Coordinates of C-alpha atoms (C1' of nucleotides) in Angstrom, one line a residue:
Chain A
M620 CA -7.1 20.1 -14.2
S621 CA -7.8 18.1 -17.3
S622 CA -5.4 15.4 -18.3
H623 CA -4.8 13.7 -21.6
S624 CA -6.6 10.6 -20.4
D625 CA -9.7 12.7 -19.5
L626 CA -9.5 14.3 -22.9
L627 CA -9.2 11.1 -24.8
A628 CA -12.0 9.4 -22.7
A629 CA -14.3 12.3 -23.5
Q630 CA -13.5 12.2 -27.1
I631 CA -14.1 8.4 -27.3
Q632 CA -17.5 8.9 -25.6
A633 CA -18.4 11.6 -28.1
A634 CA -17.3 9.4 -31.0
I635 CA -19.4 6.5 -29.7
S636 CA -22.3 8.9 -29.4
R637 CA -22.0 10.0 -33.0
A638 CA -21.6 6.4 -34.2
I639 CA -24.9 5.6 -32.4
E640 CA -26.6 8.5 -34.0
R641 CA -25.4 7.5 -37.4
G642 CA -26.8 4.0 -36.7
D643 CA -23.4 2.3 -36.9
L644 CA -23.6 1.2 -33.3
I645 CA -26.4 0.1 -31.1
G646 CA -26.6 0.7 -27.4
T647 CA -25.6 3.4 -25.0
V648 CA -22.5 5.4 -24.4
P649 CA -20.4 3.8 -21.6
E650 CA -20.0 6.0 -18.5
S651 CA -16.3 5.1 -18.2
I652 CA -13.8 4.4 -20.9
P653 CA -11.0 2.0 -20.3
L654 CA -7.7 3.8 -21.0
E655 CA -4.4 2.5 -19.9
R656 CA -0.7 3.2 -20.4
P657 CA 0.5 0.2 -22.4
K658 CA 3.5 -1.6 -20.9
N659 CA 4.9 -2.0 -24.4
R660 CA 6.0 1.3 -25.9
D661 CA 5.1 0.2 -29.4
H662 CA 1.5 0.3 -28.4
G663 CA 1.4 4.1 -28.1
D664 CA 1.0 6.5 -25.2
Y665 CA -2.5 5.3 -24.4
A666 CA -4.5 2.3 -25.3
S667 CA -8.2 1.5 -25.1
S668 CA -10.0 -1.8 -25.2
I669 CA -13.4 -0.1 -25.6
A670 CA -13.9 -1.5 -29.1
L671 CA -13.6 -5.1 -27.8
Q672 CA -16.3 -4.4 -25.2
L673 CA -18.7 -2.7 -27.7
A674 CA -18.3 -5.2 -30.4
K675 CA -20.4 -8.0 -29.0
P676 CA -23.6 -6.2 -28.0
A677 CA -23.4 -4.4 -31.4
G678 CA -22.9 -7.6 -33.3
K679 CA -19.8 -6.1 -35.0
N680 CA -16.2 -7.1 -35.5
P681 CA -14.1 -5.3 -32.8
R682 CA -11.6 -4.0 -35.4
D683 CA -14.5 -2.5 -37.3
V684 CA -15.8 -0.7 -34.2
A685 CA -12.3 0.6 -33.5
Q686 CA -12.2 1.9 -37.1
M687 CA -15.4 3.9 -36.5
L688 CA -13.8 5.7 -33.6
K689 CA -10.5 6.3 -35.2
A690 CA -11.2 9.5 -37.2
D691 CA -12.7 11.3 -34.2
L692 CA -9.5 10.6 -32.2
E693 CA -7.2 11.6 -35.0
S694 CA -9.0 15.0 -35.2
L695 CA -7.7 16.0 -31.8
A696 CA -4.7 18.4 -32.0
E697 CA -3.1 16.5 -29.1
V698 CA -3.1 13.2 -31.0
S699 CA -0.5 12.4 -33.6
A700 CA -1.4 8.9 -34.5
V701 CA -4.1 6.3 -33.9
N702 CA -3.5 2.6 -34.7
I703 CA -5.8 -0.4 -34.5
A704 CA -3.9 -3.4 -33.3
G705 CA -4.4 -7.0 -32.4
P706 CA -8.0 -8.0 -31.8
G707 CA -9.2 -4.4 -31.7
F708 CA -7.1 -2.3 -29.4
I709 CA -7.0 1.4 -30.1
N710 CA -3.5 2.6 -29.6
I711 CA -3.1 6.4 -29.4
T712 CA 0.1 8.3 -29.7
L713 CA 0.2 11.8 -28.5
N714 CA 1.7 14.8 -30.2
R715 CA 5.1 15.1 -28.5
A716 CA 4.9 18.9 -27.8
S717 CA 1.4 18.6 -26.5
Q718 CA 2.5 15.8 -24.1
A719 CA 5.5 17.9 -23.0
D720 CA 3.2 20.7 -22.0
L721 CA 2.7 18.6 -18.9
V722 CA 5.9 20.1 -17.6
R723 CA 4.2 23.5 -17.5
T724 CA 1.2 21.9 -15.6
I725 CA 3.4 20.3 -13.0
L726 CA 5.7 23.3 -12.4
T727 CA 2.6 25.6 -12.1
A728 CA 0.8 23.3 -9.7
Q729 CA 3.9 22.4 -7.7
E730 CA 3.0 20.6 -4.5
S731 CA -0.6 20.4 -5.5
Y732 CA 0.2 18.3 -8.6
G733 CA -1.3 14.9 -7.9
R734 CA -4.0 16.1 -5.6
G735 CA -7.5 15.3 -6.6
T736 CA -11.2 15.8 -5.6
A737 CA -12.4 12.2 -5.7
L738 CA -13.1 12.3 -1.9
A739 CA -13.8 16.0 -1.6
G740 CA -16.3 16.7 1.1
V741 CA -16.0 13.3 2.7
K742 CA -15.2 13.2 6.4
I743 CA -13.0 10.2 7.2
N744 CA -12.0 8.9 10.6
L745 CA -8.8 7.0 10.2
E746 CA -8.0 4.9 13.3
F747 CA -4.8 3.1 13.6
I748 CA -2.3 1.6 16.1
S749 CA -4.6 2.0 19.1
A750 CA -2.2 0.3 21.4
N751 CA -2.7 -0.3 25.1
P752 CA -0.8 2.3 27.0
T753 CA 0.9 -0.4 29.0
G754 CA 4.2 -0.7 27.2
P755 CA 6.3 0.6 24.3
L756 CA 5.1 0.4 20.7
H757 CA 6.6 -2.6 19.0
L758 CA 7.1 -3.9 15.5
G759 CA 3.5 -4.8 14.9
H760 CA 2.4 -1.2 15.7
T761 CA 5.2 0.2 13.6
R762 CA 3.7 -1.2 10.4
W763 CA 0.5 0.6 11.1
A764 CA 2.3 3.8 12.2
A765 CA 3.9 4.0 8.8
V766 CA 1.1 2.8 6.6
G767 CA -1.7 4.5 8.6
D768 CA 0.1 7.8 8.5
A769 CA 0.8 7.5 4.8
L770 CA -2.8 6.5 4.1
G771 CA -3.9 9.6 5.9
R772 CA -1.8 11.7 3.7
V773 CA -3.0 9.9 0.5
L774 CA -6.7 10.3 1.5
T775 CA -6.1 14.0 2.2
A776 CA -4.5 14.4 -1.2
A777 CA -7.6 12.8 -2.7
G778 CA -9.6 15.7 -1.1
A779 CA -10.9 14.0 2.0
D780 CA -11.2 15.7 5.3
V781 CA -9.2 13.2 7.4
T782 CA -9.0 12.9 11.2
R783 CA -6.3 10.5 12.4
E784 CA -7.3 8.9 15.6
F785 CA -5.6 6.8 18.2
Y786 CA -7.9 4.8 20.5
I787 CA -6.3 4.5 23.9
N788 CA -7.3 1.2 25.6
D789 CA -7.0 2.7 29.0
R790 CA -9.6 0.6 30.8
G791 CA -9.9 -2.9 32.1
N792 CA -7.8 -5.7 33.5
Q793 CA -4.7 -4.9 31.5
M794 CA -4.5 -1.5 33.0
D795 CA -4.8 -2.9 36.5
L796 CA -2.2 -5.5 35.9
F797 CA 0.1 -2.8 34.5
G798 CA -0.4 -0.7 37.6
Q799 CA 0.3 -3.7 39.9
S800 CA 3.4 -4.5 37.9
V801 CA 4.9 -1.0 38.2
Q802 CA 4.0 -0.8 41.9
A803 CA 5.6 -4.2 42.6
A804 CA 8.8 -3.1 40.8
A805 CA 8.8 0.1 42.8
L806 CA 8.3 -1.6 46.1
G807 CA 10.8 -4.4 45.3
Q808 CA 8.1 -7.0 45.3
P809 CA 7.8 -9.8 42.8
I810 CA 5.8 -9.0 39.6
P811 CA 2.4 -10.6 39.5
E812 CA 2.1 -13.9 37.6
D813 CA 0.2 -12.4 34.6
G814 CA 1.9 -9.0 35.0
Y815 CA 4.2 -7.0 32.7
K816 CA 7.8 -8.0 33.0
G817 CA 9.8 -5.9 30.6
E818 CA 12.7 -3.8 31.7
Y819 CA 10.6 -0.7 31.0
I820 CA 8.4 -1.5 34.0
A821 CA 11.4 -1.0 36.3
D822 CA 12.2 2.3 34.6
L823 CA 8.6 3.5 34.9
A824 CA 8.7 2.6 38.6
I825 CA 11.8 4.7 39.1
E826 CA 10.2 7.6 37.3
V827 CA 7.0 7.4 39.3
L828 CA 8.9 7.4 42.5
A829 CA 10.9 10.3 41.4
Q830 CA 7.8 12.3 40.5
N831 CA 6.0 11.5 43.7
P832 CA 8.2 10.2 46.5
A833 CA 5.3 10.3 48.9
I834 CA 3.4 7.7 46.9
T835 CA 4.7 4.8 49.0
A836 CA 3.1 6.2 52.1
L837 CA -0.4 6.1 50.6
A838 CA -3.0 3.5 51.7
D839 CA -2.9 0.3 49.6
E840 CA -5.9 1.0 47.4
M841 CA -5.0 4.6 46.7
R842 CA -1.4 3.8 46.1
L843 CA -2.2 1.3 43.5
I844 CA -4.4 3.8 41.6
E845 CA -1.7 6.4 41.8
F846 CA 0.9 4.0 40.4
R847 CA -1.4 3.0 37.6
E848 CA -2.3 6.5 36.7
A849 CA 1.2 7.9 36.9
A850 CA 2.6 5.0 34.9
Y851 CA -0.2 5.3 32.3
Q852 CA 0.5 9.0 31.7
L853 CA 4.3 8.4 31.4
Q854 CA 3.8 5.5 29.0
L855 CA 1.3 7.4 26.9
K856 CA 3.7 10.3 26.7
D857 CA 6.4 8.0 25.7
Q858 CA 4.3 6.5 22.9
Q859 CA 3.5 10.0 21.7
R860 CA 7.1 11.0 21.7
V861 CA 8.2 8.0 19.8
L862 CA 5.5 8.4 17.2
D863 CA 6.5 12.1 16.9
T864 CA 10.0 11.1 16.0
F865 CA 8.6 8.6 13.5
N866 CA 6.8 11.4 11.7
T867 CA 3.4 10.0 12.6
H868 CA 0.9 12.4 14.0
F869 CA -2.6 12.1 15.4
D870 CA -5.4 14.6 15.5
V871 CA -7.3 12.8 18.3
W872 CA -6.2 10.6 21.2
F873 CA -9.4 9.0 22.2
S874 CA -9.6 7.5 25.6
E875 CA -11.8 4.4 26.1
R876 CA -12.5 5.7 29.6
S877 CA -14.1 8.8 28.2
L878 CA -16.6 6.7 26.4
H879 CA -17.7 5.1 29.7
D880 CA -17.5 8.3 31.8
G881 CA -19.5 10.2 29.3
G882 CA -22.3 7.6 29.2
S883 CA -21.6 6.9 25.5
V884 CA -21.8 3.1 26.0
E885 CA -25.3 3.2 27.4
H886 CA -26.2 5.7 24.7
G887 CA -24.9 3.3 22.1
V888 CA -26.8 0.3 23.5
E889 CA -29.9 2.5 23.6
K890 CA -29.5 3.5 20.0
L891 CA -29.1 0.0 18.8
R892 CA -32.1 -1.0 20.9
L893 CA -34.2 1.6 19.1
Q894 CA -33.1 0.0 15.8
G895 CA -34.6 -3.2 17.0
H896 CA -31.5 -5.5 17.1
V897 CA -31.0 -5.8 20.9
F898 CA -32.4 -8.7 22.9
E899 CA -32.0 -10.3 26.3
V900 CA -31.2 -13.9 27.0
D901 CA -30.0 -15.5 30.3
G902 CA -29.8 -12.1 31.9
A903 CA -27.4 -10.8 29.4
T904 CA -28.0 -8.1 26.7
W905 CA -27.2 -9.2 23.2
L906 CA -26.8 -7.6 19.8
R907 CA -28.3 -9.6 17.0
T908 CA -25.3 -9.2 14.6
T909 CA -26.3 -12.5 12.8
D910 CA -29.0 -10.4 11.1
F911 CA -26.1 -8.9 9.1
G912 CA -23.7 -11.8 8.4
D913 CA -21.9 -12.3 11.7
D914 CA -21.5 -15.9 12.6
K915 CA -22.9 -15.5 16.1
D916 CA -24.7 -12.9 18.1
R917 CA -22.6 -10.8 20.5
V918 CA -23.0 -9.9 24.1
L919 CA -23.2 -6.2 25.0
V920 CA -23.9 -6.4 28.7
K921 CA -23.0 -9.5 30.7
A922 CA -25.4 -11.2 33.1
N923 CA -23.5 -9.7 36.0
G924 CA -24.0 -6.2 34.6
D925 CA -20.5 -5.7 33.3
L926 CA -20.0 -4.1 29.9
T927 CA -18.1 -6.2 27.3
Y928 CA -15.4 -4.9 25.1
F929 CA -17.8 -5.3 22.3
S930 CA -20.1 -2.8 23.8
S931 CA -17.2 -0.3 23.9
D932 CA -16.5 -1.0 20.3
T933 CA -20.0 -0.5 19.2
A934 CA -20.3 2.7 21.3
Y935 CA -17.1 4.0 19.8
Y936 CA -18.3 3.4 16.3
I937 CA -21.6 5.1 17.0
N938 CA -19.7 7.9 18.7
K939 CA -17.6 8.4 15.5
R940 CA -20.6 8.6 13.3
E941 CA -22.3 11.1 15.6
R942 CA -19.2 13.2 15.4
G943 CA -20.0 13.5 11.7
F944 CA -17.6 11.0 10.0
D945 CA -18.9 9.6 6.8
I946 CA -16.3 6.8 6.6
C947 CA -14.7 5.1 9.6
I948 CA -11.5 3.3 8.6
Y949 CA -10.1 0.7 11.1
M950 CA -6.6 -0.6 10.6
L951 CA -6.3 -3.8 12.7
G952 CA -3.9 -6.6 13.1
A953 CA -4.4 -10.1 11.6
D954 CA -5.5 -11.4 15.0
H955 CA -8.5 -9.1 14.8
H956 CA -9.9 -10.4 11.5
G957 CA -12.9 -11.8 13.3
Y958 CA -13.8 -8.2 14.0
I959 CA -14.6 -7.4 10.4
H960 CA -18.0 -9.2 10.4
R961 CA -19.0 -7.9 13.8
L962 CA -18.0 -4.3 13.1
K963 CA -19.8 -4.3 9.8
A964 CA -22.8 -5.9 11.4
T965 CA -22.7 -3.3 14.1
A966 CA -22.8 -0.6 11.5
A967 CA -25.8 -2.3 9.9
C968 CA -27.5 -2.7 13.2
A969 CA -27.0 1.0 13.7
G970 CA -28.9 1.6 10.5
D971 CA -25.7 2.5 8.5
N972 CA -24.4 1.1 5.2
P973 CA -21.7 -1.3 6.1
E974 CA -20.3 -1.2 2.6
Y975 CA -19.7 2.6 2.7
N976 CA -19.6 3.8 6.3
I977 CA -17.1 1.4 7.6
D978 CA -13.9 0.0 6.2
V979 CA -11.7 -2.5 8.0
L980 CA -8.2 -3.1 6.9
I981 CA -6.4 -6.1 8.2
G982 CA -2.6 -6.1 8.4
Q983 CA -0.5 -9.2 8.3
L984 CA 2.5 -9.9 10.5
V985 CA 6.0 -8.5 10.0
K986 CA 8.9 -10.9 10.3
I987 CA 12.3 -9.5 11.0
M988 CA 15.6 -10.8 9.8
E989 CA 19.0 -9.9 11.2
G990 CA 22.3 -11.6 10.6
G991 CA 20.6 -13.9 8.2
E992 CA 18.2 -15.3 10.8
E993 CA 14.7 -14.6 11.8
V994 CA 14.5 -12.7 15.0
K995 CA 11.9 -14.5 17.2
L996 CA 9.7 -12.1 18.9
S997 CA 8.5 -13.0 22.3
K998 CA 7.2 -10.8 25.1
R999 CA 8.1 -13.4 27.6
A1000 CA 11.7 -13.7 26.5
G1001 CA 11.9 -9.9 26.3
T1002 CA 12.9 -10.0 22.6
I1003 CA 10.2 -7.7 21.3
I1004 CA 11.6 -5.1 19.0
T1005 CA 10.2 -1.7 19.6
L1006 CA 9.5 1.0 17.1
E1007 CA 12.2 3.1 18.7
E1008 CA 14.8 0.3 18.3
L1009 CA 13.9 -0.2 14.7
V1010 CA 14.4 3.5 14.0
E1011 CA 17.7 3.5 15.8
K1012 CA 18.9 0.6 13.6
V1013 CA 17.8 1.8 10.2
G1014 CA 16.5 5.3 10.4
V1015 CA 13.0 6.8 10.0
D1016 CA 13.1 7.0 6.2
A1017 CA 14.2 3.4 5.6
A1018 CA 11.8 2.0 8.2
R1019 CA 8.8 3.9 7.0
Y1020 CA 9.5 3.3 3.3
T1021 CA 10.0 -0.4 3.7
L1022 CA 6.9 -0.9 5.8
I1023 CA 4.8 1.1 3.3
R1024 CA 6.1 -0.6 0.2
Y1025 CA 4.1 -3.8 0.6
P1026 CA 0.3 -4.3 0.6
V1027 CA -0.7 -4.7 4.2
D1028 CA -2.7 -7.8 3.7
T1029 CA 0.4 -9.9 2.9
P1030 CA 3.0 -10.9 5.5
M1031 CA 6.3 -9.1 5.0
V1032 CA 9.9 -9.8 5.9
M1033 CA 12.1 -6.9 7.0
D1034 CA 15.8 -7.6 6.6
I1035 CA 17.6 -5.2 9.0
D1036 CA 21.0 -5.8 7.3
I1037 CA 19.6 -4.8 3.9
L1038 CA 18.0 -1.7 5.3
K1039 CA 21.3 -0.5 6.7
R1040 CA 22.8 -0.8 3.2
N1041 CA 22.9 2.2 0.9
T1042 CA 22.5 0.2 -2.3
N1043 CA 19.9 -0.8 -4.8
E1044 CA 18.7 -3.5 -2.6
N1045 CA 17.2 -0.8 -0.5
P1046 CA 14.6 0.9 -2.6
V1047 CA 14.2 4.0 -0.5
Y1048 CA 17.7 5.0 -1.5
Y1049 CA 17.0 4.4 -5.2
V1050 CA 14.1 6.9 -5.0
Q1051 CA 15.9 9.4 -2.8
Y1052 CA 19.0 9.2 -5.0
A1053 CA 17.0 10.2 -8.1
H1054 CA 15.7 13.2 -6.2
A1055 CA 19.2 14.2 -5.0
R1056 CA 20.6 13.6 -8.4
I1057 CA 18.1 16.0 -10.0
A1058 CA 18.7 18.5 -7.3
A1059 CA 22.4 18.4 -8.1
V1060 CA 21.7 19.0 -11.8
L1061 CA 19.5 21.9 -11.0
R1062 CA 22.2 23.4 -8.8
N1063 CA 24.7 23.1 -11.6
A1064 CA 22.3 24.6 -14.1
A1065 CA 21.8 27.6 -11.8
E1066 CA 25.5 28.0 -11.4
L1067 CA 26.0 28.0 -15.2
K1068 CA 23.2 30.6 -15.4
I1069 CA 21.3 28.6 -18.0
P1070 CA 17.9 30.1 -18.6
A1071 CA 15.5 28.0 -16.7
G1072 CA 12.0 29.0 -15.8
L1073 CA 8.8 28.3 -17.7
E1074 CA 9.2 31.4 -19.9
N1075 CA 12.2 29.6 -21.5
F1076 CA 10.4 26.3 -21.9
D1077 CA 9.7 25.1 -25.4
P1078 CA 7.8 21.8 -25.2
A1079 CA 8.6 21.0 -28.9
Q1080 CA 12.3 20.4 -27.8
L1081 CA 11.4 17.2 -25.9
S1082 CA 11.3 14.6 -28.6
H1083 CA 13.7 11.9 -27.4
D1084 CA 12.1 8.5 -26.5
R1085 CA 13.5 8.8 -23.0
E1086 CA 11.9 12.2 -22.6
N1087 CA 8.6 10.8 -23.9
E1088 CA 8.8 7.9 -21.5
L1089 CA 9.5 10.2 -18.6
L1090 CA 6.6 12.5 -19.5
G1091 CA 4.4 9.5 -19.6
S1092 CA 5.4 8.4 -16.1
L1093 CA 4.9 12.0 -14.8
A1094 CA 1.4 12.1 -16.3
E1095 CA 0.5 8.9 -14.3
F1096 CA 0.9 10.4 -10.9
P1097 CA -2.6 11.9 -10.3
R1098 CA -4.1 8.5 -11.3
I1099 CA -1.8 6.7 -9.0
V1100 CA -2.7 8.9 -6.0
A1101 CA -6.4 8.6 -6.8
G1102 CA -6.1 4.8 -7.0
A1103 CA -4.1 4.5 -3.8
A1104 CA -6.8 6.5 -2.0
E1105 CA -9.7 4.6 -3.4
L1106 CA -8.2 1.2 -2.6
R1107 CA -6.6 2.4 0.6
E1108 CA -3.2 1.1 -0.7
P1109 CA -0.4 3.6 -0.1
H1110 CA 2.1 1.0 -1.3
R1111 CA 1.1 2.0 -4.8
I1112 CA 2.7 5.4 -4.3
A1113 CA 6.0 3.7 -3.4
R1114 CA 5.9 1.3 -6.3
Y1115 CA 5.2 4.2 -8.6
L1116 CA 8.1 6.3 -7.3
E1117 CA 10.4 3.4 -7.9
E1118 CA 9.3 3.2 -11.5
L1119 CA 9.5 7.0 -11.9
A1120 CA 13.0 7.0 -10.4
G1121 CA 14.1 4.2 -12.8
V1122 CA 12.7 6.0 -15.8
Y1123 CA 14.5 9.2 -14.7
H1124 CA 17.8 7.3 -14.3
G1125 CA 17.4 6.0 -17.8
F1126 CA 16.7 9.4 -19.2
Y1127 CA 19.7 10.8 -17.3
A1128 CA 22.0 8.1 -18.8
D1129 CA 20.9 8.9 -22.4
C1130 CA 20.0 12.5 -22.4
R1131 CA 22.6 15.1 -21.4
V1132 CA 20.8 17.9 -19.5
L1133 CA 23.5 20.5 -19.2
P1134 CA 25.7 21.7 -22.1
M1135 CA 29.0 19.8 -22.4
G1136 CA 32.2 21.9 -22.0
D1137 CA 32.1 24.9 -24.3
E1138 CA 28.9 23.9 -26.0
P1139 CA 26.5 26.8 -26.5
V1140 CA 23.4 27.0 -24.4
L1141 CA 20.4 25.8 -26.5
A1142 CA 16.7 25.6 -26.1
I1143 CA 17.0 21.9 -25.5
H1144 CA 19.0 22.5 -22.4
S1145 CA 16.4 24.8 -20.9
A1146 CA 13.7 22.3 -21.9
R1147 CA 15.4 19.4 -20.2
I1148 CA 16.1 21.5 -17.1
N1149 CA 12.4 22.2 -16.8
L1150 CA 11.7 18.5 -17.3
C1151 CA 14.1 17.7 -14.5
A1152 CA 12.4 20.3 -12.3
A1153 CA 9.0 18.7 -13.0
T1154 CA 10.4 15.2 -12.1
L1155 CA 11.9 16.6 -8.9
Q1156 CA 8.5 18.0 -8.0
V1157 CA 6.7 14.7 -8.5
L1158 CA 9.3 12.7 -6.6
K1159 CA 9.0 15.2 -3.8
N1160 CA 5.2 15.1 -3.8
G1161 CA 5.2 11.3 -3.8
L1162 CA 7.8 11.0 -1.0
D1163 CA 5.8 13.6 1.0
L1164 CA 2.7 11.3 0.7
L1165 CA 4.8 8.6 2.4
G1166 CA 6.2 10.8 5.0
V1167 CA 9.7 10.1 3.7
S1168 CA 12.3 12.9 3.2
A1169 CA 13.4 14.1 -0.2
P1170 CA 17.1 14.9 0.3
E1171 CA 18.8 17.6 -1.8
R1172 CA 22.1 15.9 -1.4
M1173 CA 23.2 12.3 -0.7
Chain B
rG1190 C1' -15.9 -27.4 12.5
rU1191 C1' -16.5 -22.1 10.8
rC1192 C1' -13.9 -17.8 9.0
rC1193 C1' -9.6 -14.7 7.1
rC1194 C1' -4.9 -14.2 4.4
rC1195 C1' -1.2 -16.3 1.3
rG1196 C1' 0.8 -19.8 -2.9
rU1197 C1' 4.0 -15.7 -9.4
rA1198 C1' 11.9 -16.5 -11.5
rG1199 C1' 17.0 -19.7 -7.1
rC1200 C1' 15.6 -15.6 -2.9
rU1201 C1' 12.3 -11.2 -1.3
rC1202 C1' 8.1 -9.5 -3.7
rA1203 C1' 4.9 -6.2 -7.5
rG1204 C1' 0.9 -7.0 -11.0
rU1205 C1' -7.5 -2.4 -10.6
rG1206 C1' -10.3 -8.5 -16.8
rG1207 C1' -6.4 -6.9 -21.7
rA1208 C1' -1.5 -7.6 -26.1
rU1209 C1' 5.1 -11.0 -25.3
rA1210 C1' 3.6 -11.9 -16.7
rG1211 C1' 7.6 -7.6 -14.2
rA1212 C1' 11.3 -5.3 -10.3
rG1213 C1' 15.3 -5.8 -6.9
rC1214 C1' 18.8 -9.3 -5.1
rA1215 C1' 21.8 -13.6 -6.4
rA1216 C1' 24.7 -15.6 -11.6
rC1217 C1' 27.1 -14.0 -16.1
rC1218 C1' 28.8 -9.8 -19.7
rG1219 C1' 29.6 -4.6 -20.6
rC1220 C1' 29.5 1.3 -19.4
rC1221 C1' 32.5 6.8 -15.3
rU1222 C1' 39.7 11.4 -19.2
rC1223 C1' 32.0 15.8 -18.4
rC1224 C1' 25.7 17.1 -15.2
rU1225 C1' 25.9 12.5 -8.2
rA1226 C1' 28.3 4.8 -10.8
rA1227 C1' 23.7 5.0 -4.2
rG1228 C1' 23.5 5.0 -11.6
rC1229 C1' 22.8 2.8 -16.8
rG1230 C1' 22.7 -1.3 -20.6
rG1231 C1' 22.6 -6.6 -21.8
rU1232 C1' 22.3 -12.3 -21.1
rA1233 C1' 20.1 -16.2 -18.4
rG1234 C1' 16.0 -17.6 -15.3
rG1235 C1' 8.3 -19.1 -15.2
rU1236 C1' 3.2 -25.6 -16.3
rC1237 C1' 1.5 -17.7 -12.3
rG1238 C1' -0.1 -24.5 -6.4
rC1239 C1' -3.7 -28.3 -9.2
rA1240 C1' -8.4 -29.0 -11.8
rG1241 C1' -13.0 -27.0 -13.6
rG1242 C1' -16.3 -22.6 -14.9
rU1243 C1' -17.6 -17.4 -16.5
rU1244 C1' -15.6 -14.1 -20.6
rC1245 C1' -14.0 -11.8 -27.2
rA1246 C1' -9.9 -11.9 -23.4
rA1247 C1' -8.2 -14.9 -16.6
rC1248 C1' -2.1 -14.4 -12.7
rU1249 C1' -6.6 -11.3 -11.9
rC1250 C1' -13.5 -13.1 -11.2
rC1251 C1' -16.5 -17.8 -9.4
rC1252 C1' -16.6 -23.2 -7.6
rG1253 C1' -13.7 -27.4 -5.8
rC1254 C1' -9.2 -29.6 -4.1
rC1255 C1' -3.8 -29.4 -2.3
rG1256 C1' -0.1 -26.8 0.6
rG1257 C1' 1.4 -22.7 4.3
rG1258 C1' 0.1 -19.0 8.0
rG1259 C1' -3.6 -16.9 11.4
rA1260 C1' -8.3 -16.4 14.1
rC1261 C1' -12.7 -18.4 17.1
rA1262 C1' -14.8 -16.5 24.4
rC1263 C1' -20.7 -13.5 28.7
rC1264 C1' -11.1 -12.8 27.8
rA1265 C1' -8.9 -8.1 27.8

RNA sequence: GUCCCCGUAGCUCAGUGGAUAGAGCAACCGCCUCCUAAGCGGUAGGUCGCAGGUUCAACUCCCGCCGGGGACACCA
């Protein structure tokens, strides 16, 4: 699907090429042409700073360079005016009818409008949340649940083949403590000092006993294992159920145990050894990650023969690559930022390109406010907020939207009271309201039997400034999706939707869509109905990328 | 000590090297006898932490400092 920006960029490249042939310019044709939507409407529909870049190497005045390219742009049927402004910006105004043809593009493409091919053929493993199955998912996991899921949708829209993966940390001390805690609760014994003390432990104990009343009669060792395994399965199922209600779905639930049972860890160490980065000191086996920018080397196998967590991590990475993933994305909490260097170094040690094959996103903390005060989160005090509680308080849409709306590398504050409000303070409603509002207009249009449908669409009717502005915003959507995928920043979708909703509301205030009273039905009404339908489609496509509903009525 | 993130309007925050730095809230002033007022329009509010550098152009990139938050293991 060729857009106006692609067309203009191609034409500018052709113009530069001709100017070089004429001898007016020296140098080569740039591979990419800067084209942006100017913030100021007076600067046209598109603006390019290409002349400013070309001027210096060519030894020319930027305005003169712009002048050389002007005629070629003006010759395009889609372009109505080209102006040279300021130091040498080329401001391009599109022919209104040609721009309005975008409505046809959107209504034909429907849910595929916005999709692209930038990541076509790329297999991506997207790992997020990856909680221990030893308790409910809490606020920290919730940010990843929302952002990770949205990122998965965005990457898919960019053409990638995405697998969403949840790494279950089902091995090690924490699991044993978890099992001991549930058993103690079931037997009425005190919970171990370092054990898990939340109320859910008692609930799990009751459930395990109900499932298997004979468990208490088992020998000590066997009984503990049974408690641990039964509670693990129950807790995992609970996490899966909660994520399901949160509209977050995984393709693969990857058990850490399966790595060990399948010999993948040994295989991973062996593979790294073959690459020549493994060495032995003091009886332990190390990976020389300092070869690739880590600040210290890492132990794979302890002197006592135990495998470290790091060995699991490296084995897991190698396992992912052997499953055919080109890019492994890790979404980790701020406390894991030290992992970036060692994961990248691991990739390098395995012979991969750490700049391409591995991508680590670090998320900052979420603070939560309620009743004007910060809610202090403490596992000990039992004041952790779970994903489920958050959803009960504010609903799936508000929770997801708010968590996705901010870049993950900045700390964010969630104000529960605001999220319960149905006002402008709560951006999700602003966007959803625009969708519902359009849906209402379209319902009314159908009732009035106004000819809608593309066969009644005359793009030349759309000449109002508000219509032009709305068309401009709609045209941006594919670029926004591509940018969000490339930069792994789904919040760009949310910000864009807020802008689009605002532009629509402005259009709605100034441009009457349906005929007033006894007014005759004109071509402008049909044209605006189609414009509304196109806007509805883009809002819906955008909300879908965030996993937020697009209500027909509010 | 080393490393990561942050510092933009009174508050919460956007801003991929471009023109006059934006939004919502809070403050003030307007707009519903006709399509959803959960909306729209306007006023006011800024040394983009400080100081250098790169560039035709810096909130944006680089260096240094100040301030805030977080992380360092043969733990898991």
